[in-house]
PDB file of C-alpha atoms in Angstrom:
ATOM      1  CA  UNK A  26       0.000   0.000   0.000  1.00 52.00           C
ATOM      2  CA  UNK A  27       1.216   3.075  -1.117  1.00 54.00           C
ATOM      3  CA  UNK A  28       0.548   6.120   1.179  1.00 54.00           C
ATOM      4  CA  UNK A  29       0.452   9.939  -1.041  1.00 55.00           C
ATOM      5  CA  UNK A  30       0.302  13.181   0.562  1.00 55.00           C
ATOM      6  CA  UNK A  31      -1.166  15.293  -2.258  1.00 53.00           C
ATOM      7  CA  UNK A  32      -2.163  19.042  -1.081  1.00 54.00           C
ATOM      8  CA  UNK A  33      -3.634  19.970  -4.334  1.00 51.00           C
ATOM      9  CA  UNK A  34      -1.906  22.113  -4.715  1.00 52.00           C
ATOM     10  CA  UNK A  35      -0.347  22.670  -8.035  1.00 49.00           C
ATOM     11  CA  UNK A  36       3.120  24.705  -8.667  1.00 50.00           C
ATOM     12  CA  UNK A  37       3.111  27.570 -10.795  1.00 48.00           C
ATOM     13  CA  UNK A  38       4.259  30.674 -11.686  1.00 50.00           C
ATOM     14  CA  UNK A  39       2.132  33.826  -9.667  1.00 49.00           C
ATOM     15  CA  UNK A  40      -1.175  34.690 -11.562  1.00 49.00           C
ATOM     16  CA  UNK A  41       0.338  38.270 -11.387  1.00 48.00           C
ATOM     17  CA  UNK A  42       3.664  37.783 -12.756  1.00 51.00           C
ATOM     18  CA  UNK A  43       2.086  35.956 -15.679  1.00 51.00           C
ATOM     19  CA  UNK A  44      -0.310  38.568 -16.307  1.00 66.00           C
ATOM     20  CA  UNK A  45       2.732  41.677 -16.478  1.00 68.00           C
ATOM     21  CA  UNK A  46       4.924  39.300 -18.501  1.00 75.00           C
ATOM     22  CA  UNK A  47       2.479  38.715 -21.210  1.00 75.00           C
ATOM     23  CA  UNK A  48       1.074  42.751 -20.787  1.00 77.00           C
ATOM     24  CA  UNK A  49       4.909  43.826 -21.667  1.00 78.00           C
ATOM     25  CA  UNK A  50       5.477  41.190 -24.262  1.00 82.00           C
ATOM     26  CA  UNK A  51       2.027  42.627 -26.193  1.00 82.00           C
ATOM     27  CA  UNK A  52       3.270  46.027 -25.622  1.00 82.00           C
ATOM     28  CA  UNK A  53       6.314  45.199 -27.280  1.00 84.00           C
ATOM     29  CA  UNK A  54       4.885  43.774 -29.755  1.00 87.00           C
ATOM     30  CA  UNK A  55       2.817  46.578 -30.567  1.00 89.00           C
ATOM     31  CA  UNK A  56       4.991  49.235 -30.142  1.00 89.00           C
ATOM     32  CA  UNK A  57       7.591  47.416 -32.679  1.00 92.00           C
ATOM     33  CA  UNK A  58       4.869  47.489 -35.560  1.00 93.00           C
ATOM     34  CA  UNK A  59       3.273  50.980 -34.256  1.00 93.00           C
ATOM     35  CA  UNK A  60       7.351  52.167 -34.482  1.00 95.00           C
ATOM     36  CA  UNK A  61       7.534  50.742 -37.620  1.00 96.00           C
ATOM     37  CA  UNK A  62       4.339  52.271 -38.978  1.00 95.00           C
ATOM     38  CA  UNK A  63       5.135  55.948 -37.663  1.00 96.00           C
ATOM     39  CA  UNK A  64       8.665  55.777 -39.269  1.00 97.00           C
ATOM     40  CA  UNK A  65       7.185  54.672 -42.561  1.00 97.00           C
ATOM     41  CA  UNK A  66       4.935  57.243 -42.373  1.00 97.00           C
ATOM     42  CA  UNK A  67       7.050  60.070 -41.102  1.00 97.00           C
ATOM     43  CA  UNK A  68       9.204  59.135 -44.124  1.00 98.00           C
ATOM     44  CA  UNK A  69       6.764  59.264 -46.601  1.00 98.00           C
ATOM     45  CA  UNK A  70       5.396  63.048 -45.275  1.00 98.00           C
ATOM     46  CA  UNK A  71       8.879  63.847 -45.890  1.00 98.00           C
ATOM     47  CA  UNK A  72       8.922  62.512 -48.868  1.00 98.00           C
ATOM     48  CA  UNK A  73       6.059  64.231 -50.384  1.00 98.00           C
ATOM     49  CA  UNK A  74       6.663  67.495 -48.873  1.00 97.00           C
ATOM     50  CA  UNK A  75      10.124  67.471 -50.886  1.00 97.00           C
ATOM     51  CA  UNK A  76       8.584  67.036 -53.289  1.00 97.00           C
ATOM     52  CA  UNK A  77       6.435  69.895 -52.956  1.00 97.00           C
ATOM     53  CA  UNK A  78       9.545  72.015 -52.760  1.00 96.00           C
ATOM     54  CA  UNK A  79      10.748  72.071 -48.970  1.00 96.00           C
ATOM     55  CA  UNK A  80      14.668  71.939 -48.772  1.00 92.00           C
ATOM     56  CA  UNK A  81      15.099  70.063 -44.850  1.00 94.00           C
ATOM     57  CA  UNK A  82      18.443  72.887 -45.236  1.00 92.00           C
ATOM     58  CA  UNK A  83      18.809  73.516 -41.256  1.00 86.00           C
ATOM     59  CA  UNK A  84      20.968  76.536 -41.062  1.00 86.00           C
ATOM     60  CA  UNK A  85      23.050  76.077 -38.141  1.00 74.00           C
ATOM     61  CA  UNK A  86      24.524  73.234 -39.395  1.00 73.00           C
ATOM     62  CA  UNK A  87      24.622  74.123 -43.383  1.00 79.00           C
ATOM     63  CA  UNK A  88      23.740  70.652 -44.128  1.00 87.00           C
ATOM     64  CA  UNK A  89      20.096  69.012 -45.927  1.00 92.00           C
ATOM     65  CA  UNK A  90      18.224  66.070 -43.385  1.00 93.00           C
ATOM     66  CA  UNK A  91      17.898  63.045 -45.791  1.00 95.00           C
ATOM     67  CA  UNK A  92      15.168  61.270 -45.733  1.00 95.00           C
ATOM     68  CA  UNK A  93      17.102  58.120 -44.195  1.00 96.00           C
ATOM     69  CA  UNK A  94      17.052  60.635 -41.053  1.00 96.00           C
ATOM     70  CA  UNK A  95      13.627  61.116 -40.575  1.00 97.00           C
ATOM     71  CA  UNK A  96      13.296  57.065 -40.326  1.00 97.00           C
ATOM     72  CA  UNK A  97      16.191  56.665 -38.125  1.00 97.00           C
ATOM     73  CA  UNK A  98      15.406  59.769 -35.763  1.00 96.00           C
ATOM     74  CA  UNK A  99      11.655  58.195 -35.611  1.00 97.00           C
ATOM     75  CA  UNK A 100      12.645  55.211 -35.207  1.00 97.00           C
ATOM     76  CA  UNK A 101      14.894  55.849 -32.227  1.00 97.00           C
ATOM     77  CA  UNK A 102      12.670  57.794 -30.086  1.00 96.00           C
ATOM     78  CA  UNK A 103       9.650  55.518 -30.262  1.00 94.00           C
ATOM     79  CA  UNK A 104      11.471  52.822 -28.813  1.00 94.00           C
ATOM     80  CA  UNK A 105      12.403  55.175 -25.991  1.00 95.00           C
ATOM     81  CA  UNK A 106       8.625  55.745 -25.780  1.00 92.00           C
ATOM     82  CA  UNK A 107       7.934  52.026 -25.710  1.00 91.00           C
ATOM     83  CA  UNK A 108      10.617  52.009 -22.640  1.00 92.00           C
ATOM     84  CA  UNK A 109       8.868  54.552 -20.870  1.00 93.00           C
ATOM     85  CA  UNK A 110       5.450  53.012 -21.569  1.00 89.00           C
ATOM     86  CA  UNK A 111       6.904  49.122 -20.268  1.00 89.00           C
ATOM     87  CA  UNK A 112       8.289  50.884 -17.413  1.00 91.00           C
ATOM     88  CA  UNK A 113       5.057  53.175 -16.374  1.00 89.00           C
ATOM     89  CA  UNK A 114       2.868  50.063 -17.224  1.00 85.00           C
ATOM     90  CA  UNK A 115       5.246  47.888 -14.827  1.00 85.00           C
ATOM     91  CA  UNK A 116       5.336  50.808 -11.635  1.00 89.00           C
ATOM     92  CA  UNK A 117       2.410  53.239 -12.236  1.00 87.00           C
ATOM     93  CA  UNK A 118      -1.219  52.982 -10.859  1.00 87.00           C
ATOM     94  CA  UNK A 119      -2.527  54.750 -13.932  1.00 87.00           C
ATOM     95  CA  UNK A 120      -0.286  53.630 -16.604  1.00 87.00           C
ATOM     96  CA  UNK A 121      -2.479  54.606 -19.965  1.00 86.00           C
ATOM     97  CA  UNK A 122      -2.993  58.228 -18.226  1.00 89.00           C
ATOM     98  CA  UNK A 123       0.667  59.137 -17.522  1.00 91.00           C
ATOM     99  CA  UNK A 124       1.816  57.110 -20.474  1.00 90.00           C
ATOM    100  CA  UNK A 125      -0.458  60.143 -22.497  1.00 91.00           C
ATOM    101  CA  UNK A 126       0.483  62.975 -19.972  1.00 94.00           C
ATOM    102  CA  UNK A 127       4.231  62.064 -20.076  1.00 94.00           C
ATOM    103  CA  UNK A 128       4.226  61.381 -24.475  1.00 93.00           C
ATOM    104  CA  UNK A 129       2.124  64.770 -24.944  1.00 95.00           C
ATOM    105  CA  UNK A 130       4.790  66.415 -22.877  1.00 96.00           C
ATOM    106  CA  UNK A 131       7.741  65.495 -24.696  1.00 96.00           C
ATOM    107  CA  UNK A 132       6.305  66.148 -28.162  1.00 96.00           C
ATOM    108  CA  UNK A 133       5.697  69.768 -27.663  1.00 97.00           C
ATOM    109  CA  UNK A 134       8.836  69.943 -26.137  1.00 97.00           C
ATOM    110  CA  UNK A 135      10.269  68.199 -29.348  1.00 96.00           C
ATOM    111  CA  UNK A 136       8.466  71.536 -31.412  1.00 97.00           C
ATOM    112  CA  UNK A 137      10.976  73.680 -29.706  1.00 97.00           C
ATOM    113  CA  UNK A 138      14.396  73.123 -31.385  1.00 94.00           C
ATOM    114  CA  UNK A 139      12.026  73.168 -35.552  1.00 94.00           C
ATOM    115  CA  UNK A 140      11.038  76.893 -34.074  1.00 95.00           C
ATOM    116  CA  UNK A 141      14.882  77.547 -32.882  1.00 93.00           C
ATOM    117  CA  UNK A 142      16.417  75.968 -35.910  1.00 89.00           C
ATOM    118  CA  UNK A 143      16.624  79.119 -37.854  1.00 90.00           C
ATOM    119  CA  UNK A 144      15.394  76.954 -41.252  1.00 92.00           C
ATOM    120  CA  UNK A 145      13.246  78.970 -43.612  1.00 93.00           C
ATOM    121  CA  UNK A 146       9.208  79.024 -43.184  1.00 95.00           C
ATOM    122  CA  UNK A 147       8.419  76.034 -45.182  1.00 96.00           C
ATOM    123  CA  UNK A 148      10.930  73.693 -43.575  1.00 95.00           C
ATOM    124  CA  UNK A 149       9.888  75.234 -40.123  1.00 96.00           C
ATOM    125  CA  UNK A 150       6.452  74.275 -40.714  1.00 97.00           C
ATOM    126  CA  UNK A 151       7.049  70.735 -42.182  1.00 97.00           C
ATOM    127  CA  UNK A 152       9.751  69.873 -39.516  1.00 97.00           C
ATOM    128  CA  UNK A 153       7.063  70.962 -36.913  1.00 97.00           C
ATOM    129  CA  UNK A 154       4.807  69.029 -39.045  1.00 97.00           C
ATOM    130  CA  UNK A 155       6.850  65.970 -38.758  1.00 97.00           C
ATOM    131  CA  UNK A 156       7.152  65.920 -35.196  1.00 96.00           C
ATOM    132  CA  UNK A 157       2.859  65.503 -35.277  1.00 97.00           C
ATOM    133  CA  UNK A 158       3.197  62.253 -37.513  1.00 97.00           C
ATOM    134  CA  UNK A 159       4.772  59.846 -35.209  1.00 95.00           C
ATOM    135  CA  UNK A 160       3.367  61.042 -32.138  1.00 95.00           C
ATOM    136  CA  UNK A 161      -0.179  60.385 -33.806  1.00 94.00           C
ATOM    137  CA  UNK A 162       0.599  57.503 -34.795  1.00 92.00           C
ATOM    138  CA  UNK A 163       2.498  56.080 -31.167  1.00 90.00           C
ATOM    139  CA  UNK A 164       0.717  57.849 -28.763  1.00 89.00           C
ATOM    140  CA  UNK A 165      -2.944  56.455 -29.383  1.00 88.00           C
ATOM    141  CA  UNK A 166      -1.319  52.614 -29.865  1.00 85.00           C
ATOM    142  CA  UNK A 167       0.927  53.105 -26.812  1.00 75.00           C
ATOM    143  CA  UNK A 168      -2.150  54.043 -24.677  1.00 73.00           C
ATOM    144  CA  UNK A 169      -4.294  51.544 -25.534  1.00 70.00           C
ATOM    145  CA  UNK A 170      -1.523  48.703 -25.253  1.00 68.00           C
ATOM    146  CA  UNK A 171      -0.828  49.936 -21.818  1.00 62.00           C
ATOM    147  CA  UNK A 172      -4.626  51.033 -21.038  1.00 62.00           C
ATOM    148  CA  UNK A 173      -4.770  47.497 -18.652  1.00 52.00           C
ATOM    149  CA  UNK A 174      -2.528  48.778 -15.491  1.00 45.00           C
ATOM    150  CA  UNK A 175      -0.905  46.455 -12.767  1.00 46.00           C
ATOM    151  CA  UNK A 176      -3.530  43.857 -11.236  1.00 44.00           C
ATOM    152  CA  UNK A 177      -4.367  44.781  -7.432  1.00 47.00           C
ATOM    153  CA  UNK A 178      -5.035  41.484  -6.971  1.00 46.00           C
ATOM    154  CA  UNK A 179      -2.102  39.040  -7.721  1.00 47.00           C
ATOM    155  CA  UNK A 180      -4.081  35.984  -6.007  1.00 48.00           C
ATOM    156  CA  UNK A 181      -7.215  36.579  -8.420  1.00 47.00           C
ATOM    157  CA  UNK A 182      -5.723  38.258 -11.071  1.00 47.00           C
ATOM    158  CA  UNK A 183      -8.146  40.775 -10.920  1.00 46.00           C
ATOM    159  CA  UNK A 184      -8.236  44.289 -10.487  1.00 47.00           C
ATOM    160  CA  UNK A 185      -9.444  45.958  -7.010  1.00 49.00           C
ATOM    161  CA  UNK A 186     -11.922  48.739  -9.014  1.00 48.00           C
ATOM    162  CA  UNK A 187     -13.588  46.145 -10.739  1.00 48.00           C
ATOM    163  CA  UNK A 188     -14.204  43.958  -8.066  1.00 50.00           C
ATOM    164  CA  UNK A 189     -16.073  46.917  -6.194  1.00 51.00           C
ATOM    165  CA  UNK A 190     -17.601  48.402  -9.213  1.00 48.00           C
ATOM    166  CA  UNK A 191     -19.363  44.598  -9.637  1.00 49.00           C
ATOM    167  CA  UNK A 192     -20.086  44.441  -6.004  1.00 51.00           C
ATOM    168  CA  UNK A 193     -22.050  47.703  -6.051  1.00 48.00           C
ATOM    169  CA  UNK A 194     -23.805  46.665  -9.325  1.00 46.00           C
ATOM    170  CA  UNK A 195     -24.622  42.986  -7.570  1.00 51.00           C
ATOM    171  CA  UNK A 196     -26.356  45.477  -4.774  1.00 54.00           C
ATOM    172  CA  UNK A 197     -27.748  47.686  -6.958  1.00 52.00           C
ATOM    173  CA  UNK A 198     -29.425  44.567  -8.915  1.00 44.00           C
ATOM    174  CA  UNK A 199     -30.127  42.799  -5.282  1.00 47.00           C
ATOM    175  CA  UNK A 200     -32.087  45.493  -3.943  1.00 45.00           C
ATOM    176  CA  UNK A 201     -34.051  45.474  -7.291  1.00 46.00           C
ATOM    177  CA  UNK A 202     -34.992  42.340  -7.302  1.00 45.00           C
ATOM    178  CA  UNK A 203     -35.914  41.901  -3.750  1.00 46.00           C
ATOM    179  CA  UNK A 204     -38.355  44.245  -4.408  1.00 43.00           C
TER     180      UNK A 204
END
């Protein structure tokens, strides 16, 4: 006779962990195509306003942006923005709100050196122009990749605010239908 001591329970990594591990993954994942996306179409406004005549001659420095620079410069700063999105959707309460807050922030601080650069009108206005693409194009994907916050509830895998916005609906309906 063979004698088993079984708990039932079963190992396992935490519900939680689980949860943020596959939340960054599919932010990752997102913001790779959603980089991809703006710097294809940051290059392509470039493109076109070129060829409607605007020069990308930046004064202080004598020298034309190529369009290989738009891409690159794109490219670079939305995966800084999919850092700081992983990291707010790892420590923050609100992680879709500051993630908005924080990416609104830096673009129009990104229109100041266009307005600085000393470049004629039209370059001005397509370099500001250019800054509008990406972040259009990052901000809204970033937000709603990251719209899902840390659980409150590791053990349940659920989160705190919707556990009492269904207990207050389960006493709103109880009282109804007591009645």
């Amino acid at each position: 006779m063979s004698s088993m001591n079984d708990t039932g329970v079963v190992a396992g990594p935490a519900p939680g962990r689980t949860s943020r591990t596959h939340r960054l993954r599919g932010l990752a994942g997102t913001g790779v195509i959603a980089t991809l996306a703006s710097m294809v179409a940051t290059t392509l406004a470039a493109a076109l306003a070129q060829a409607v005549g605007v020069d990308f001659e930046v004064p202080a420095g004598g020298e034309t942006i190529p369009l290989s620079g738009f891409a690159v410069v794109t490219g670079f700063f939305s995966v800084v923005g999919i850092v700081i999105a992983a990291a707010l959707l790892r420590w923050s309460a609100r992680p879709a709100e500051r993630f908005v807050w924080t990416a609104v922030s830096l673009t129009a601080i990104s229109l100041i050196p266009p307005l600085l650069s000393g470049a004629n009108t039209a370059t001005t206005t397509a370099l500001l122009g250019l800054h509008l693409v990406p972040a259009t194009v990052m901000i809204p994907t970033w937000r709603g990749a990251s719209a899902s916050g840390p659980i409150d509830d590791p053990a349940t895998g659920q989160w705190a605010a919707q556990g009492r916005a269904r207990a207050r609906l389960r006493r709103g309906f109880g009282s109804c239908a007591a009645a």
